[in-house]
Every structure is written in C-alpha cells, then in structure tokens.
C-alpha cells in the first residue's frame, strides 16, 4: 500500500495528498486473485457509460426532455441519435452553447486518442467479452459491471461530430422566464438556478395544475444569475433533485431554525464564505507549488469554477509579484472564453455592476490583453511550444484523466514533488492515478457547491408553499418528522409514483359573443345553460368560440332533461297523445311507482327518484313515451 500524507482544512472538504516515498505501485486486492496495478487497465478505445435505466425505456414514448445545466448536455446525443427518438428538447440559450462546446471538445479528444492508439478493429470491444471480464480485478469489475452487475449494458461508443450537430438541430432554446408551449395545454418556463451560467429550474403548467422542478441550485452565485425561487412559489407540485447529502447519522429537528419566513432566510452566507475560502485555499497551494518551482495542473470541467480560479490566480500572482504564465489548453478554449464576454444577461448582479462601471465582466479579459493568460487549441500546438515556460499554471480537460492534454502533463510532472494536481472530489484518487505511478506530484481534491443542502431545501419549501412536495427516497429518514407541514412523497429511480390530483376543475374562457347567447335554467340551485361552440386549446388555455354553422353539416341537437317525473302529469300527457294509460298502484312500493299503457300496445313505465324506466316491445311506442316524459321535464 502506498504511504499517503494528508492535509485537511476543517472548514471544508479539501485535502492535499502526496504520493512520495512509495514502497510499491501495487494495490493488493484481498477479494480477487489478481492484484490491481497499472497493467490491469483495459487497453482499448474508451467507451462511455450511459444511464442504465434509460435503456429499459421505449425512447419513442418520451415526449419532452428538459436540460438543466451544461453538463446535462453531454449525454443528449446518445438519445437524439436513436432513430426512435422524437421528443422535444428544451434548454436555455447559454446552456446550449456551453454544452455544445463541451461536446465538441470531448469528440475532439476522443478522436485524437483513436488516431494515436488506433481504433478498434470491429464494432464490439474485446474487453466486453465475458472471458476478459472474469480476469479483471474486483475494482475494475465494479466499474465495468456495477456493484450489482447490472450496468454492463450501459457502455456505449462515443457519438460523432455529426451526432452533435444533429443533436443541436433538435433542441429548442429559450431565455429565462420565456414561455414555450408544448402540444397546446403545457406551458414550460425556465428560471435561473444559480449553479452555472445558463443552468435553470423548470416550471410546467397545464390545465390540471403546475409543477416546479428544482435541480442543482446555489444561493447565492458568484458568476451566474442568482437562484430565482420567487417564480416557483405556490405550485401544485414541487419536485426536488440533486440535493446535497447530509450526514447519515444526522436527524433534522423540526424547529424554527429549519425554516424562515422571508427570502433572506434562504441565503446561506456561511456556505458562500466556505466556497470563497475553498478557492483561496486552492490558490494558496498553487502559489506554494509555483514558488517552489513546480507547476499546477487543473483539469476541472465546471466553467464557473475555472472563471473564479482565474481571478484568484490573477490576484495571487499580482500580490506576490510573480510572472507565471497561465495556459488554457482546449480545442474550444477561445470560443468558450469569448462566449463568457458577451452574456451579461445570464450573469449575477455583481458582474452586471462591473459592466455598468465600465469594467470587463471577468478578469481574464485583462489577463489576455497583458499576456498573462494564453489560449491554445492543443498541447502539440506550435504556438504553445514557443510560448511554453515553467513553472506554469494549466487549465485543460479532461477530468477523468483518461483523455486530453491532462494525460501528457501529468506524465511530464508526476515525478516532480513540487508540482500540484487539482481535482474535484468524487473520484477514487488511487484508482484514477494508478496509471501514472510511481508518482510524487501532490494532489489536491476539493468539493465545490453543486446543490442545495437539505436544510436549505426545507427552508425553501416554507417559502414556496407548494401543495405537494417530492423528495428523493434517500432523504426519507431525515425529514419524516416534518411530514405534517406539507403533503409529501418520496420517489426513487425506475419506480412509477402516483401524484394526487391537485386541481379538480379546468378553467374555460368563453368568447363574449357566445356568452351573450346563454340562457340559464336553475337546477338544484345551480344556473345551467346549454351552448354550442368550437373548443380550441392554445397556449395552455381552453377557449370556446362560436360554432361556424357552415363549417360542417348540421347535426340533430341532443336534449338533456332533468327534474322529477310527476306520475299524474305523465298520465295526463300520455292520454293527450292518444295512449290508453293507467296508474297501477297509486301508493309507493319501495320507492317505485308504475304506470301501465294498454293501447295501442303494451308498455310499462317505472318511476323512481333516480330514474324513469320504459319497458315495451314496440320501438315506436317507446320513442313516443320518451318524448312525452321529456315534455314534462326541464330540458337543455
């Protein structure tokens, strides 16, 4: 086992690990005969794991796809390239552009990998054969098959540049709060979530109610437009997803500290402060490495984190009076940085104030102008080779450390104990870095805000005041004491959940011309009228317009009668039309009164509180009696 020294900051999750003084580059695996080392990894063109549950669905049944963040765009071509896919895809303009650049960058890196190592000889990967899988160490088996062995079918080859282009043609972009109508009855709107530039939450409104979908959200945001929770208030159903996990042993208490009565209670200043301290800690560790003569590699994929770190580095280098170059190496680096300079409407108020005061939205504009930041499309670019200088700070893809410029730079600096690799948490560092061992390079793993903490989500529920709330099943034990405060359900993957109907009635708009024709009849205290019109569903509303009599052939109007049948009045009415009828028994028997018709044919009429039953073998006689019954009732 490697000897590992760890430095942690108690204020937030951020650890710096040194892989120096290793005795062995092998991780012993007690549950498998084969040990895990660098030679154990699969030597093949990369495959990409798709969401396994989606493979169980009939793609043709999917009607709408909502993309909430740029990272969510990465898997979209796997859906859109399916020939049975016909759903409508909605995404914000900023998310669509950033997501497109990220997909194109991934395709470029994969293409470079294939060109260097050569593509597979056939469509099926050899490592996917069961004989090969059986020889994998346990750790790699879990990655390939999943802990329960059900994720093997989720591995797919990457989409192509043509797939990305076709995918972008199938999406519909929108701005924040812009209404789009799907199929007439559904109105869909996106509102800022604060997590990333262009990231959003969704409001879906229909005739039977409305739903608020709250994805990863951050309060407040240092780059993107702030979380707009006001637009999600008083929905019939509110669904939460991507909530930050709390301690499994921690039980939330139902006290006043969990809730607030105003919007200010949603703002978590301590969380924002921790995020700033986390970025400053990364900057401080980077400055220490650079001062010692080492370089810094940052393969982080989140654009908001990259933009903030660039500003921290600019301030840190200036305060230390250091002239250290910063390189951003990516096939879409120039397009990505240029895009961030022309999207003020998607940014937070702090950024807008910089714009109003004549400053640039982000500090990287000045850094580019002063030659402190350099953008290059590839690690082998001749211009990069000429400008290369160490020590340096490099931003580049890919965060998996299996593709892109990051691989070459780690191999260059892995034996430099003064160099630093900055990674996001969520990866097994021992497993990810195993191909590069023996390794003396320091590794800094940090967790960044990626969702709303559960306590903050519960405070948000108090402000939103929904009629019904849906939480992930994993949080059931943490919020059970609060069930009586609102209608609550928990959902889980691949399980259908029945949501109670929150709206029993549907509103109908009637044109003035049609409304003027209404003639009301009182029925059990309710005014009722019969009307004829053309029903049109548009922009999520039901509207009734006057019927065009020339549009189609006239049809016989249907008569609707109501009221109680008076047997004596019915007897007189039948006699007036020439029928010989008598009341069989004038006294009620079990609530049934009977009238008998003897001429021109036999018939029997039974009258109760609920119905009138006509029994006869003569169809014409039955029709005549029915008309007589309607004549003594109120009709529409």
mmCIF file of C-alpha atoms in Angstrom, residues 120-329:
data_model
loop_
_atom_site.group_PDB
_atom_site.id
_atom_site.type_symbol
_atom_site.label_atom_id
_atom_site.label_comp_id
_atom_site.label_asym_id
_atom_site.label_seq_id
_atom_site.Cartn_x
_atom_site.Cartn_y
_atom_site.Cartn_z
ATOM 1 C CA UNK A 120 -10.997 -0.921 -32.637
ATOM 2 C CA UNK A 121 -10.884 -3.479 -35.470
ATOM 3 C CA UNK A 122 -14.559 -4.332 -35.063
ATOM 4 C CA UNK A 123 -17.692 -2.775 -33.640
ATOM 5 C CA UNK A 124 -17.578 -4.926 -30.493
ATOM 6 C CA UNK A 125 -14.874 -4.237 -27.918
ATOM 7 C CA UNK A 126 -12.861 -7.302 -26.999
ATOM 8 C CA UNK A 127 -12.772 -6.374 -23.330
ATOM 9 C CA UNK A 128 -16.566 -6.726 -23.214
ATOM 10 C CA UNK A 129 -16.330 -10.481 -23.702
ATOM 11 C CA UNK A 130 -17.157 -12.361 -20.503
ATOM 12 C CA UNK A 131 -13.890 -14.279 -20.619
ATOM 13 C CA UNK A 132 -11.993 -10.986 -20.456
ATOM 14 C CA UNK A 133 -14.225 -9.538 -17.732
ATOM 15 C CA UNK A 134 -13.641 -12.534 -15.482
ATOM 16 C CA UNK A 135 -9.913 -11.754 -15.372
ATOM 17 C CA UNK A 136 -10.414 -8.130 -14.307
ATOM 18 C CA UNK A 137 -9.538 -7.156 -10.727
ATOM 19 C CA UNK A 138 -12.518 -6.566 -8.455
ATOM 20 C CA UNK A 139 -12.225 -2.755 -8.571
ATOM 21 C CA UNK A 140 -12.385 -2.687 -12.360
ATOM 22 C CA UNK A 141 -15.199 -5.247 -12.390
ATOM 23 C CA UNK A 142 -17.264 -2.910 -10.226
ATOM 24 C CA UNK A 143 -16.607 -0.073 -12.658
ATOM 25 C CA UNK A 144 -17.473 -2.164 -15.711
ATOM 26 C CA UNK A 145 -20.439 -4.095 -14.351
ATOM 27 C CA UNK A 146 -21.616 -2.024 -11.418
ATOM 28 C CA UNK A 147 -21.769 -3.233 -7.838
ATOM 29 C CA UNK A 148 -24.848 -5.344 -8.619
ATOM 30 C CA UNK A 149 -23.687 -6.428 -12.077
ATOM 31 C CA UNK A 150 -26.487 -4.617 -13.939
ATOM 32 C CA UNK A 151 -24.582 -1.707 -15.528
ATOM 33 C CA UNK A 152 -22.636 -3.584 -18.184
ATOM 34 C CA UNK A 153 -25.190 -2.815 -20.901
ATOM 35 C CA UNK A 154 -24.807 0.920 -20.330
ATOM 36 C CA UNK A 155 -21.390 1.139 -22.060
ATOM 37 C CA UNK A 156 -21.590 2.795 -25.468
ATOM 38 C CA UNK A 157 -19.204 4.184 -28.099
ATOM 39 C CA UNK A 158 -18.986 7.957 -28.144
ATOM 40 C CA UNK A 159 -21.138 9.971 -30.505
ATOM 41 C CA UNK A 160 -19.575 11.696 -33.509
ATOM 42 C CA UNK A 161 -19.295 15.344 -34.542
ATOM 43 C CA UNK A 162 -22.209 14.727 -36.916
ATOM 44 C CA UNK A 163 -24.272 13.400 -33.985
ATOM 45 C CA UNK A 164 -23.544 16.594 -32.037
ATOM 46 C CA UNK A 165 -24.597 18.745 -34.995
ATOM 47 C CA UNK A 166 -27.787 16.746 -35.446
ATOM 48 C CA UNK A 167 -28.461 16.958 -31.714
ATOM 49 C CA UNK A 168 -28.266 20.764 -31.755
ATOM 50 C CA UNK A 169 -30.812 20.868 -34.585
ATOM 51 C CA UNK A 170 -33.346 19.011 -32.410
ATOM 52 C CA UNK A 171 -33.320 21.352 -29.413
ATOM 53 C CA UNK A 172 -35.374 24.457 -28.787
ATOM 54 C CA UNK A 173 -33.613 27.210 -26.868
ATOM 55 C CA UNK A 174 -35.249 29.748 -24.590
ATOM 56 C CA UNK A 175 -34.379 32.573 -22.240
ATOM 57 C CA UNK A 176 -35.182 32.805 -18.568
ATOM 58 C CA UNK A 177 -38.935 33.240 -17.942
ATOM 59 C CA UNK A 178 -39.731 32.809 -21.638
ATOM 60 C CA UNK A 179 -42.868 30.754 -22.255
ATOM 61 C CA UNK A 180 -42.864 27.851 -24.681
ATOM 62 C CA UNK A 181 -45.978 25.857 -25.434
ATOM 63 C CA UNK A 182 -45.906 22.098 -25.937
ATOM 64 C CA UNK A 183 -48.864 20.476 -27.660
ATOM 65 C CA UNK A 184 -51.309 23.190 -26.637
ATOM 66 C CA UNK A 185 -52.002 22.507 -22.949
ATOM 67 C CA UNK A 186 -48.467 22.629 -21.454
ATOM 68 C CA UNK A 187 -46.569 25.860 -20.767
ATOM 69 C CA UNK A 188 -42.870 25.400 -19.937
ATOM 70 C CA UNK A 189 -40.612 28.100 -18.467
ATOM 71 C CA UNK A 190 -37.003 28.097 -17.252
ATOM 72 C CA UNK A 191 -35.724 30.109 -14.273
ATOM 73 C CA UNK A 192 -32.158 30.596 -13.083
ATOM 74 C CA UNK A 193 -30.784 28.133 -10.524
ATOM 75 C CA UNK A 194 -27.514 29.950 -9.756
ATOM 76 C CA UNK A 195 -25.273 26.895 -10.200
ATOM 77 C CA UNK A 196 -23.742 27.577 -13.618
ATOM 78 C CA UNK A 197 -24.125 30.088 -16.416
ATOM 79 C CA UNK A 198 -27.388 29.129 -18.120
ATOM 80 C CA UNK A 199 -28.377 26.471 -15.562
ATOM 81 C CA UNK A 200 -32.038 26.503 -14.635
ATOM 82 C CA UNK A 201 -35.048 25.128 -12.805
ATOM 83 C CA UNK A 202 -38.335 24.454 -14.567
ATOM 84 C CA UNK A 203 -41.988 25.374 -14.229
ATOM 85 C CA UNK A 204 -44.521 23.233 -16.122
ATOM 86 C CA UNK A 205 -48.117 24.454 -16.192
ATOM 87 C CA UNK A 206 -51.131 22.626 -17.580
ATOM 88 C CA UNK A 207 -54.919 22.544 -17.326
ATOM 89 C CA UNK A 208 -54.827 20.223 -14.302
ATOM 90 C CA UNK A 209 -52.138 22.046 -12.316
ATOM 91 C CA UNK A 210 -48.493 23.088 -12.367
ATOM 92 C CA UNK A 211 -45.184 21.521 -11.378
ATOM 93 C CA UNK A 212 -41.941 23.137 -10.222
ATOM 94 C CA UNK A 213 -38.802 21.073 -10.886
ATOM 95 C CA UNK A 214 -35.835 22.223 -8.775
ATOM 96 C CA UNK A 215 -32.483 20.840 -9.923
ATOM 97 C CA UNK A 216 -28.998 21.673 -8.590
ATOM 98 C CA UNK A 217 -29.315 25.208 -7.196
ATOM 99 C CA UNK A 218 -26.951 27.516 -5.349
ATOM 100 C CA UNK A 219 -27.747 30.533 -3.153
ATOM 101 C CA UNK A 220 -26.005 32.897 -3.783
ATOM 102 C CA UNK A 221 -23.990 32.608 -7.010
ATOM 103 C CA UNK A 222 -20.641 34.266 -7.713
ATOM 104 C CA UNK A 223 -20.927 34.138 -11.506
ATOM 105 C CA UNK A 224 -24.334 33.066 -12.819
ATOM 106 C CA UNK A 225 -27.634 34.836 -12.305
ATOM 107 C CA UNK A 226 -28.946 34.135 -8.813
ATOM 108 C CA UNK A 227 -31.438 31.433 -7.879
ATOM 109 C CA UNK A 228 -34.926 32.703 -8.790
ATOM 110 C CA UNK A 229 -37.112 30.974 -6.217
ATOM 111 C CA UNK A 230 -39.920 33.571 -6.418
ATOM 112 C CA UNK A 231 -41.009 32.226 -9.806
ATOM 113 C CA UNK A 232 -41.506 28.770 -8.263
ATOM 114 C CA UNK A 233 -43.843 29.824 -5.466
ATOM 115 C CA UNK A 234 -47.293 28.294 -4.876
ATOM 116 C CA UNK A 235 -47.058 25.459 -7.386
ATOM 117 C CA UNK A 236 -49.274 22.436 -7.006
ATOM 118 C CA UNK A 237 -46.298 20.045 -7.028
ATOM 119 C CA UNK A 238 -42.636 20.826 -6.283
ATOM 120 C CA UNK A 239 -40.015 18.190 -7.106
ATOM 121 C CA UNK A 240 -36.508 18.417 -5.607
ATOM 122 C CA UNK A 241 -33.480 16.670 -7.090
ATOM 123 C CA UNK A 242 -29.684 16.887 -6.683
ATOM 124 C CA UNK A 243 -29.838 17.850 -3.012
ATOM 125 C CA UNK A 244 -26.521 17.784 -1.167
ATOM 126 C CA UNK A 245 -26.332 14.789 1.144
ATOM 127 C CA UNK A 246 -26.206 15.386 4.861
ATOM 128 C CA UNK A 247 -24.572 13.169 7.465
ATOM 129 C CA UNK A 248 -26.282 9.791 7.544
ATOM 130 C CA UNK A 249 -26.411 9.889 11.353
ATOM 131 C CA UNK A 250 -27.784 13.394 11.456
ATOM 132 C CA UNK A 251 -31.515 13.757 12.126
ATOM 133 C CA UNK A 252 -33.152 17.042 11.252
ATOM 134 C CA UNK A 253 -35.103 18.659 14.029
ATOM 135 C CA UNK A 254 -38.489 20.239 13.459
ATOM 136 C CA UNK A 255 -37.782 23.627 14.945
ATOM 137 C CA UNK A 256 -37.888 27.227 13.848
ATOM 138 C CA UNK A 257 -34.248 27.158 12.794
ATOM 139 C CA UNK A 258 -35.141 24.915 9.849
ATOM 140 C CA UNK A 259 -37.412 27.493 8.302
ATOM 141 C CA UNK A 260 -37.539 31.162 7.500
ATOM 142 C CA UNK A 261 -40.379 33.489 6.663
ATOM 143 C CA UNK A 262 -38.597 35.614 4.085
ATOM 144 C CA UNK A 263 -36.383 35.211 1.083
ATOM 145 C CA UNK A 264 -33.344 36.348 3.046
ATOM 146 C CA UNK A 265 -33.548 33.154 5.112
ATOM 147 C CA UNK A 266 -32.659 31.147 2.001
ATOM 148 C CA UNK A 267 -29.298 32.822 1.594
ATOM 149 C CA UNK A 268 -26.542 30.800 3.214
ATOM 150 C CA UNK A 269 -23.718 33.259 3.810
ATOM 151 C CA UNK A 270 -21.560 30.659 5.567
ATOM 152 C CA UNK A 271 -21.783 28.347 2.558
ATOM 153 C CA UNK A 272 -20.806 31.182 0.214
ATOM 154 C CA UNK A 273 -17.904 32.089 2.502
ATOM 155 C CA UNK A 274 -16.722 28.482 2.550
ATOM 156 C CA UNK A 275 -16.772 28.401 -1.243
ATOM 157 C CA UNK A 276 -14.585 31.530 -1.380
ATOM 158 C CA UNK A 277 -12.218 30.083 1.243
ATOM 159 C CA UNK A 278 -12.036 26.862 -0.765
ATOM 160 C CA UNK A 279 -10.974 28.760 -3.885
ATOM 161 C CA UNK A 280 -8.458 30.806 -1.870
ATOM 162 C CA UNK A 281 -7.032 27.579 -0.424
ATOM 163 C CA UNK A 282 -6.515 26.196 -3.942
ATOM 164 C CA UNK A 283 -4.843 29.442 -4.945
ATOM 165 C CA UNK A 284 -2.617 29.374 -1.863
ATOM 166 C CA UNK A 285 -1.498 25.781 -2.505
ATOM 167 C CA UNK A 286 -0.863 26.661 -6.149
ATOM 168 C CA UNK A 287 1.258 29.665 -5.210
ATOM 169 C CA UNK A 288 3.300 27.468 -2.864
ATOM 170 C CA UNK A 289 3.948 24.980 -5.678
ATOM 171 C CA UNK A 290 4.904 27.692 -8.143
ATOM 172 C CA UNK A 291 7.203 29.355 -5.599
ATOM 173 C CA UNK A 292 8.940 26.015 -5.068
ATOM 174 C CA UNK A 293 9.496 25.714 -8.830
ATOM 175 C CA UNK A 294 6.649 23.313 -9.589
ATOM 176 C CA UNK A 295 3.735 23.678 -11.984
ATOM 177 C CA UNK A 296 -0.015 23.398 -11.388
ATOM 178 C CA UNK A 297 -2.461 21.313 -13.454
ATOM 179 C CA UNK A 298 -6.231 21.937 -13.118
ATOM 180 C CA UNK A 299 -8.398 19.544 -15.205
ATOM 181 C CA UNK A 300 -11.734 20.822 -13.820
ATOM 182 C CA UNK A 301 -14.715 20.831 -16.173
ATOM 183 C CA UNK A 302 -17.024 23.333 -14.454
ATOM 184 C CA UNK A 303 -16.795 26.677 -16.209
ATOM 185 C CA UNK A 304 -17.855 28.716 -13.163
ATOM 186 C CA UNK A 305 -15.001 27.257 -11.083
ATOM 187 C CA UNK A 306 -12.472 27.908 -13.859
ATOM 188 C CA UNK A 307 -13.550 31.555 -14.193
ATOM 189 C CA UNK A 308 -13.320 32.139 -10.445
ATOM 190 C CA UNK A 309 -9.940 30.437 -10.152
ATOM 191 C CA UNK A 310 -8.560 32.594 -12.964
ATOM 192 C CA UNK A 311 -9.495 35.683 -10.974
ATOM 193 C CA UNK A 312 -7.966 34.283 -7.771
ATOM 194 C CA UNK A 313 -4.722 33.435 -9.583
ATOM 195 C CA UNK A 314 -4.563 36.905 -11.104
ATOM 196 C CA UNK A 315 -4.829 38.482 -7.642
ATOM 197 C CA UNK A 316 -2.448 35.958 -6.060
ATOM 198 C CA UNK A 317 0.287 36.351 -8.660
ATOM 199 C CA UNK A 318 -0.019 40.125 -8.574
ATOM 200 C CA UNK A 319 0.243 40.269 -4.778
ATOM 201 C CA UNK A 320 3.336 38.030 -4.875
ATOM 202 C CA UNK A 321 4.766 39.992 -7.805
ATOM 203 C CA UNK A 322 5.238 36.765 -9.736
ATOM 204 C CA UNK A 323 5.224 36.463 -13.527
ATOM 205 C CA UNK A 324 3.955 32.964 -14.061
ATOM 206 C CA UNK A 325 2.122 32.155 -17.313
ATOM 207 C CA UNK A 326 -1.360 30.644 -17.210
ATOM 208 C CA UNK A 327 -2.313 28.353 -20.091
ATOM 209 C CA UNK A 328 -5.821 27.277 -21.052
ATOM 210 C CA UNK A 329 -5.434 24.317 -23.414
#
